[in-house]
JSON list of C-alpha atoms in Angstrom, two decimals:
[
{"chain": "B", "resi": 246, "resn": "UNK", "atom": "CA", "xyz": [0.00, 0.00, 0.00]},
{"chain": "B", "resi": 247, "resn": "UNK", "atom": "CA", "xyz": [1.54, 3.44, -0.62]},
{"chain": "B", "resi": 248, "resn": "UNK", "atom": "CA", "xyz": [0.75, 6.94, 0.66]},
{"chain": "B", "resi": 249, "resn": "UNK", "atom": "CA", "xyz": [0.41, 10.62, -0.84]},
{"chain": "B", "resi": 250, "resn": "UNK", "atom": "CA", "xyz": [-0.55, 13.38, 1.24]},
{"chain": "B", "resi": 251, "resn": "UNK", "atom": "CA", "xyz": [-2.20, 17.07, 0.63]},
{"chain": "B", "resi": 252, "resn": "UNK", "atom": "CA", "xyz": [-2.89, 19.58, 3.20]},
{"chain": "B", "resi": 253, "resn": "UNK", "atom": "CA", "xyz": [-2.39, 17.73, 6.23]},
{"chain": "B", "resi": 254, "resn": "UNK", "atom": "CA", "xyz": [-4.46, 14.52, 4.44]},
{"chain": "B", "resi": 255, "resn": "UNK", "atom": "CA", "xyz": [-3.36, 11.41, 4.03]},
{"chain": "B", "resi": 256, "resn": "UNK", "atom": "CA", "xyz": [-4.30, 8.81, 1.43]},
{"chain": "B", "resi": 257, "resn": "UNK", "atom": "CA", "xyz": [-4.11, 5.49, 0.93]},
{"chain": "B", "resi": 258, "resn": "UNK", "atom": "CA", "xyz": [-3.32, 4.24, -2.61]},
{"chain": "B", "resi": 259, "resn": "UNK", "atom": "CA", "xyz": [-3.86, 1.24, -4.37]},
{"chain": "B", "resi": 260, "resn": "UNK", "atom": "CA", "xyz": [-4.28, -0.32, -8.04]},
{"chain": "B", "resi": 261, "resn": "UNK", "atom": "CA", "xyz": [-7.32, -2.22, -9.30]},
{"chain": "B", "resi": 262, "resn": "UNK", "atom": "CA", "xyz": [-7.23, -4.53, -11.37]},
{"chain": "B", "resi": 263, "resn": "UNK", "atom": "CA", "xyz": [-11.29, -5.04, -11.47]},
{"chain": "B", "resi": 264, "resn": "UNK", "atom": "CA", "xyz": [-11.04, -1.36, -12.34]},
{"chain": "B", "resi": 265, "resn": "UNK", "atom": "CA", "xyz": [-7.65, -1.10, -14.30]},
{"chain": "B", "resi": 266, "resn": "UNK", "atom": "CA", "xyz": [-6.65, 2.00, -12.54]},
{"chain": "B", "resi": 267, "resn": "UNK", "atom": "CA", "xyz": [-5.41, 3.43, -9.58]},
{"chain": "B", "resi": 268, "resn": "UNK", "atom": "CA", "xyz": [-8.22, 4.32, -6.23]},
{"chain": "B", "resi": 269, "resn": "UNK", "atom": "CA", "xyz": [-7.44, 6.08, -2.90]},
{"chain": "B", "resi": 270, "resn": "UNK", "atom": "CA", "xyz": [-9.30, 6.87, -0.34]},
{"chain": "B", "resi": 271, "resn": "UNK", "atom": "CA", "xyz": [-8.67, 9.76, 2.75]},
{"chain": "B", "resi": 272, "resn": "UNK", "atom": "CA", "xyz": [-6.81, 8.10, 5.27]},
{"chain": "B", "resi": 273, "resn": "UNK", "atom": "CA", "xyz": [-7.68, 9.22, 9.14]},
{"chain": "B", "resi": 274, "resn": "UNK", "atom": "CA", "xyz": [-11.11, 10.78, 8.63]},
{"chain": "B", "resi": 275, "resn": "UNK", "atom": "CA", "xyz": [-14.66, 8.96, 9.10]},
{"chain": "B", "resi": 276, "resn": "UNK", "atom": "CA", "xyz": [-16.27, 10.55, 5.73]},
{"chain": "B", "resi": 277, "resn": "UNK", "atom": "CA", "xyz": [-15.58, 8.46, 2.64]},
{"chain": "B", "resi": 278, "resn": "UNK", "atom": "CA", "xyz": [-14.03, 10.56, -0.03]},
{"chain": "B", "resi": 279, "resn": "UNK", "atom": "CA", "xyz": [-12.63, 8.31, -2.35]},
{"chain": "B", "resi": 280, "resn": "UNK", "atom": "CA", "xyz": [-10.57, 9.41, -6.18]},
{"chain": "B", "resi": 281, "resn": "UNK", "atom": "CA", "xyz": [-9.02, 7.39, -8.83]},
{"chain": "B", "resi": 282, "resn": "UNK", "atom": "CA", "xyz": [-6.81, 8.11, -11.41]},
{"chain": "B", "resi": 283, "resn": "UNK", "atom": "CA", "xyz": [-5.29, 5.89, -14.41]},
{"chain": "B", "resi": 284, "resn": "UNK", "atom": "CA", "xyz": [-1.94, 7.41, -14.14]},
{"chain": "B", "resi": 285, "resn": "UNK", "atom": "CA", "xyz": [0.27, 8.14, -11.08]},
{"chain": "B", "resi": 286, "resn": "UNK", "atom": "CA", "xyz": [-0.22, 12.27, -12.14]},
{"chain": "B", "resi": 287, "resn": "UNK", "atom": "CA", "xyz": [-3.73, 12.08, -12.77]},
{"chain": "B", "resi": 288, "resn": "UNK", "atom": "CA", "xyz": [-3.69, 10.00, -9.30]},
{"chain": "B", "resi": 289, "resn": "UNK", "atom": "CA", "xyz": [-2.29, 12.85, -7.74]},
{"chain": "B", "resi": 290, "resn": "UNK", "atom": "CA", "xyz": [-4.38, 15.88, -9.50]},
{"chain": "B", "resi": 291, "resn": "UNK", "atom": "CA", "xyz": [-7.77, 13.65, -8.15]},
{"chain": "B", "resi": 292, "resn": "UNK", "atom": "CA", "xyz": [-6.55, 13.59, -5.06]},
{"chain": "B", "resi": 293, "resn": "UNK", "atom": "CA", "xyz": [-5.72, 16.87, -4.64]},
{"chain": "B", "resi": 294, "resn": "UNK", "atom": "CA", "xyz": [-9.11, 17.83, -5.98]},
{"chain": "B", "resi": 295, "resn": "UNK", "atom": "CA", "xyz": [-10.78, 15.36, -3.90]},
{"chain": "B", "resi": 296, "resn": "UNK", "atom": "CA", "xyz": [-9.46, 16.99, -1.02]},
{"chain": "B", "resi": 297, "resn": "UNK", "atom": "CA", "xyz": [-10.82, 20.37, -1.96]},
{"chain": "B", "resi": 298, "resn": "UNK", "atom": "CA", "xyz": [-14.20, 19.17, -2.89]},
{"chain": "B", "resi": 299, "resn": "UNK", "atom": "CA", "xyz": [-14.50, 17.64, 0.48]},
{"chain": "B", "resi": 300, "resn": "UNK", "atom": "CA", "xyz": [-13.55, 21.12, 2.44]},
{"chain": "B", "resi": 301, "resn": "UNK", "atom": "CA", "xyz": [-15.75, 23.12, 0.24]},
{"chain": "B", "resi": 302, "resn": "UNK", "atom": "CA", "xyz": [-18.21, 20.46, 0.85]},
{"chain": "B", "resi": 303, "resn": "UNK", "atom": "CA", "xyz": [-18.04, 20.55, 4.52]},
{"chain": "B", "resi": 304, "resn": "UNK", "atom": "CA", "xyz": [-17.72, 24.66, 4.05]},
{"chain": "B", "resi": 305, "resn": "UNK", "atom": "CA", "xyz": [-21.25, 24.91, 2.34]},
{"chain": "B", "resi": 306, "resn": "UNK", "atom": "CA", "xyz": [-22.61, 22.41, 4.82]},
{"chain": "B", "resi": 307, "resn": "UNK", "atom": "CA", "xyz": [-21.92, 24.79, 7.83]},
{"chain": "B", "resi": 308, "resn": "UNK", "atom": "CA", "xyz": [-19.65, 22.40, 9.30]},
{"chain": "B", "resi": 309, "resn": "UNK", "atom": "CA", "xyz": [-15.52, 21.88, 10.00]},
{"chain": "B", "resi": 310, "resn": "UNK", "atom": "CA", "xyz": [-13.60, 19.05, 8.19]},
{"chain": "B", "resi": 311, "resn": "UNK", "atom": "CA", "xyz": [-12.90, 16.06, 10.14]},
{"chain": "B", "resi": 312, "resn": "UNK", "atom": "CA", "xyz": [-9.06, 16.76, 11.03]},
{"chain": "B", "resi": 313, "resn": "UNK", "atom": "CA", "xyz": [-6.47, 13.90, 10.24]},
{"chain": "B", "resi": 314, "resn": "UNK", "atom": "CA", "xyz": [-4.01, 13.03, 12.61]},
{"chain": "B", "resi": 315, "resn": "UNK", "atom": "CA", "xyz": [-3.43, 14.66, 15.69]},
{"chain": "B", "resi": 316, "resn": "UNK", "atom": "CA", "xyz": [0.06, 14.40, 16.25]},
{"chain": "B", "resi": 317, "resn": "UNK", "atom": "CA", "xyz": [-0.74, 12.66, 19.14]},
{"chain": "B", "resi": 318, "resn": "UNK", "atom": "CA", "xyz": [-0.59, 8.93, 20.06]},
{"chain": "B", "resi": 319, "resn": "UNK", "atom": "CA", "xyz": [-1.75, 7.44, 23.58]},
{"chain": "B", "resi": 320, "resn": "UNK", "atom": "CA", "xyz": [-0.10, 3.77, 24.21]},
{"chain": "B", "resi": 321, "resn": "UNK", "atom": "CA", "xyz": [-0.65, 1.21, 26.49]},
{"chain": "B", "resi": 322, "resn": "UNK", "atom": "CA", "xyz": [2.76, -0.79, 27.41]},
{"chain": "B", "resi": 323, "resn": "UNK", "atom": "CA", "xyz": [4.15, -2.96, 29.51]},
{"chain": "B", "resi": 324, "resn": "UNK", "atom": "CA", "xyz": [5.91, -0.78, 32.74]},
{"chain": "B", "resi": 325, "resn": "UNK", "atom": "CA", "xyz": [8.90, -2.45, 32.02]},
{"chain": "B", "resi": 326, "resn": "UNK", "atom": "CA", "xyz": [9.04, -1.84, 28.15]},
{"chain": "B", "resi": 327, "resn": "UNK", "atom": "CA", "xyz": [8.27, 1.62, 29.15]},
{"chain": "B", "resi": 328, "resn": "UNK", "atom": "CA", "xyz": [11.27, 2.05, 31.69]},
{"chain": "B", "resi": 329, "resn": "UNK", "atom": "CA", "xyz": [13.38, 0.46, 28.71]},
{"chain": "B", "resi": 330, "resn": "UNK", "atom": "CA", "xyz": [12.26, 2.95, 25.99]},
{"chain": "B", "resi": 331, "resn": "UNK", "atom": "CA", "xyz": [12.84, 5.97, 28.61]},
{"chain": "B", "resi": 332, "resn": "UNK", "atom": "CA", "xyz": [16.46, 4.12, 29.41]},
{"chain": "B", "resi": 333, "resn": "UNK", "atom": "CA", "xyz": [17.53, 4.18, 25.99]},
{"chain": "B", "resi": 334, "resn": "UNK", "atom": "CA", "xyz": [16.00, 8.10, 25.32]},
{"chain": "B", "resi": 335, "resn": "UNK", "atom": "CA", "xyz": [18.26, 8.65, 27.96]},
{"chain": "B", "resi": 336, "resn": "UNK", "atom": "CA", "xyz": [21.10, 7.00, 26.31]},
{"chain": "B", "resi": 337, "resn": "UNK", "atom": "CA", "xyz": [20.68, 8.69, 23.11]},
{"chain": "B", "resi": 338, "resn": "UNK", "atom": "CA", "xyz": [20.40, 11.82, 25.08]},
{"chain": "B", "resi": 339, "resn": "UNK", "atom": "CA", "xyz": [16.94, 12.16, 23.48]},
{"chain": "B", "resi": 340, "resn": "UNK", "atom": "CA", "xyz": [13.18, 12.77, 25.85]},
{"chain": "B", "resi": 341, "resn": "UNK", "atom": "CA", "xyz": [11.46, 9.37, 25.28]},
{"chain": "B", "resi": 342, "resn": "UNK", "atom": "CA", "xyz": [8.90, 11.83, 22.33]},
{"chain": "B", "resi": 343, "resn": "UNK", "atom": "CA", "xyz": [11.75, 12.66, 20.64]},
{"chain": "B", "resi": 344, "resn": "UNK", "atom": "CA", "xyz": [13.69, 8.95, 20.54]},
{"chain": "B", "resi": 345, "resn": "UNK", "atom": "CA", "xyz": [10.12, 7.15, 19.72]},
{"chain": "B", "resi": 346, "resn": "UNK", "atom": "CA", "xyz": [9.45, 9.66, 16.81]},
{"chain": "B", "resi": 347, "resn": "UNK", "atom": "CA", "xyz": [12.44, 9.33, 15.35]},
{"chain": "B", "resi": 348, "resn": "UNK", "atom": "CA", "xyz": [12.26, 5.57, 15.89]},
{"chain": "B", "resi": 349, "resn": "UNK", "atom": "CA", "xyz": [8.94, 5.61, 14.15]},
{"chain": "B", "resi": 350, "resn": "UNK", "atom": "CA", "xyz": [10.10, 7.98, 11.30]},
{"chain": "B", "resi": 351, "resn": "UNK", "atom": "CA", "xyz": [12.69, 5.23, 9.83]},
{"chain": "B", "resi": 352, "resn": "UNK", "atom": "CA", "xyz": [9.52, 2.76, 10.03]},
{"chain": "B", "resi": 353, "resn": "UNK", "atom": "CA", "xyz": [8.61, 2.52, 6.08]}
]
Protein backbone atom coordinates (compact mmCIF):
# COMPACT_ATOMS: atom_id res chain seq x y z
CA UNK A 1 0.00 0.00 0.00
CA UNK A 2 1.54 3.44 -0.62
CA UNK A 3 0.75 6.94 0.66
CA UNK A 4 0.41 10.62 -0.84
CA UNK A 5 -0.55 13.38 1.24
CA UNK A 6 -2.20 17.07 0.63
CA UNK A 7 -2.89 19.58 3.20
CA UNK A 8 -2.39 17.73 6.23
CA UNK A 9 -4.46 14.52 4.44
CA UNK A 10 -3.36 11.41 4.03
CA UNK A 11 -4.30 8.81 1.43
CA UNK A 12 -4.11 5.49 0.93
CA UNK A 13 -3.32 4.24 -2.61
CA UNK A 14 -3.86 1.24 -4.37
CA UNK A 15 -4.28 -0.32 -8.04
CA UNK A 16 -7.32 -2.22 -9.30
CA UNK A 17 -7.23 -4.53 -11.37
CA UNK A 18 -11.29 -5.04 -11.47
CA UNK A 19 -11.04 -1.36 -12.34
CA UNK A 20 -7.65 -1.10 -14.30
CA UNK A 21 -6.65 2.00 -12.54
CA UNK A 22 -5.41 3.43 -9.58
CA UNK A 23 -8.22 4.32 -6.23
CA UNK A 24 -7.44 6.08 -2.90
CA UNK A 25 -9.30 6.87 -0.34
CA UNK A 26 -8.67 9.76 2.75
CA UNK A 27 -6.81 8.10 5.27
CA UNK A 28 -7.68 9.22 9.14
CA UNK A 29 -11.11 10.78 8.63
CA UNK A 30 -14.66 8.96 9.10
CA UNK A 31 -16.27 10.55 5.73
CA UNK A 32 -15.58 8.46 2.64
CA UNK A 33 -14.03 10.56 -0.03
CA UNK A 34 -12.63 8.31 -2.35
CA UNK A 35 -10.57 9.41 -6.18
CA UNK A 36 -9.02 7.39 -8.83
CA UNK A 37 -6.81 8.11 -11.41
CA UNK A 38 -5.29 5.89 -14.41
CA UNK A 39 -1.94 7.41 -14.14
CA UNK A 40 0.27 8.14 -11.08
CA UNK A 41 -0.22 12.27 -12.14
CA UNK A 42 -3.73 12.08 -12.77
CA UNK A 43 -3.69 10.00 -9.30
CA UNK A 44 -2.29 12.85 -7.74
CA UNK A 45 -4.38 15.88 -9.50
CA UNK A 46 -7.77 13.65 -8.15
CA UNK A 47 -6.55 13.59 -5.06
CA UNK A 48 -5.72 16.87 -4.64
CA UNK A 49 -9.11 17.83 -5.98
CA UNK A 50 -10.78 15.36 -3.90
CA UNK A 51 -9.46 16.99 -1.02
CA UNK A 52 -10.82 20.37 -1.96
CA UNK A 53 -14.20 19.17 -2.89
CA UNK A 54 -14.50 17.64 0.48
CA UNK A 55 -13.55 21.12 2.44
CA UNK A 56 -15.75 23.12 0.24
CA UNK A 57 -18.21 20.46 0.85
CA UNK A 58 -18.04 20.55 4.52
CA UNK A 59 -17.72 24.66 4.05
CA UNK A 60 -21.25 24.91 2.34
CA UNK A 61 -22.61 22.41 4.82
CA UNK A 62 -21.92 24.79 7.83
CA UNK A 63 -19.65 22.40 9.30
CA UNK A 64 -15.52 21.88 10.00
CA UNK A 65 -13.60 19.05 8.19
CA UNK A 66 -12.90 16.06 10.14
CA UNK A 67 -9.06 16.76 11.03
CA UNK A 68 -6.47 13.90 10.24
CA UNK A 69 -4.01 13.03 12.61
CA UNK A 70 -3.43 14.66 15.69
CA UNK A 71 0.06 14.40 16.25
CA UNK A 72 -0.74 12.66 19.14
CA UNK A 73 -0.59 8.93 20.06
CA UNK A 74 -1.75 7.44 23.58
CA UNK A 75 -0.10 3.77 24.21
CA UNK A 76 -0.65 1.21 26.49
CA UNK A 77 2.76 -0.79 27.41
CA UNK A 78 4.15 -2.96 29.51
CA UNK A 79 5.91 -0.78 32.74
CA UNK A 80 8.90 -2.45 32.02
CA UNK A 81 9.04 -1.84 28.15
CA UNK A 82 8.27 1.62 29.15
CA UNK A 83 11.27 2.05 31.69
CA UNK A 84 13.38 0.46 28.71
CA UNK A 85 12.26 2.95 25.99
CA UNK A 86 12.84 5.97 28.61
CA UNK A 87 16.46 4.12 29.41
CA UNK A 88 17.53 4.18 25.99
CA UNK A 89 16.00 8.10 25.32
CA UNK A 90 18.26 8.65 27.96
CA UNK A 91 21.10 7.00 26.31
CA UNK A 92 20.68 8.69 23.11
CA UNK A 93 20.40 11.82 25.08
CA UNK A 94 16.94 12.16 23.48
CA UNK A 95 13.18 12.77 25.85
CA UNK A 96 11.46 9.37 25.28
CA UNK A 97 8.90 11.83 22.33
CA UNK A 98 11.75 12.66 20.64
CA UNK A 99 13.69 8.95 20.54
CA UNK A 100 10.12 7.15 19.72
CA UNK A 101 9.45 9.66 16.81
CA UNK A 102 12.44 9.33 15.35
CA UNK A 103 12.26 5.57 15.89
CA UNK A 104 8.94 5.61 14.15
CA UNK A 105 10.10 7.98 11.30
CA UNK A 106 12.69 5.23 9.83
CA UNK A 107 9.52 2.76 10.03
CA UNK A 108 8.61 2.52 6.08
Amino acid sequence: MNTMSYKGYAARIEYSDEDDCFVGHIAGINDVVGFHGDSVSELHTAFEEAVDDYLETCKKAGRSPQKPYSGHIMLRVPPELHAKAAMMAEAHGKSLNSWVTELLSGAD
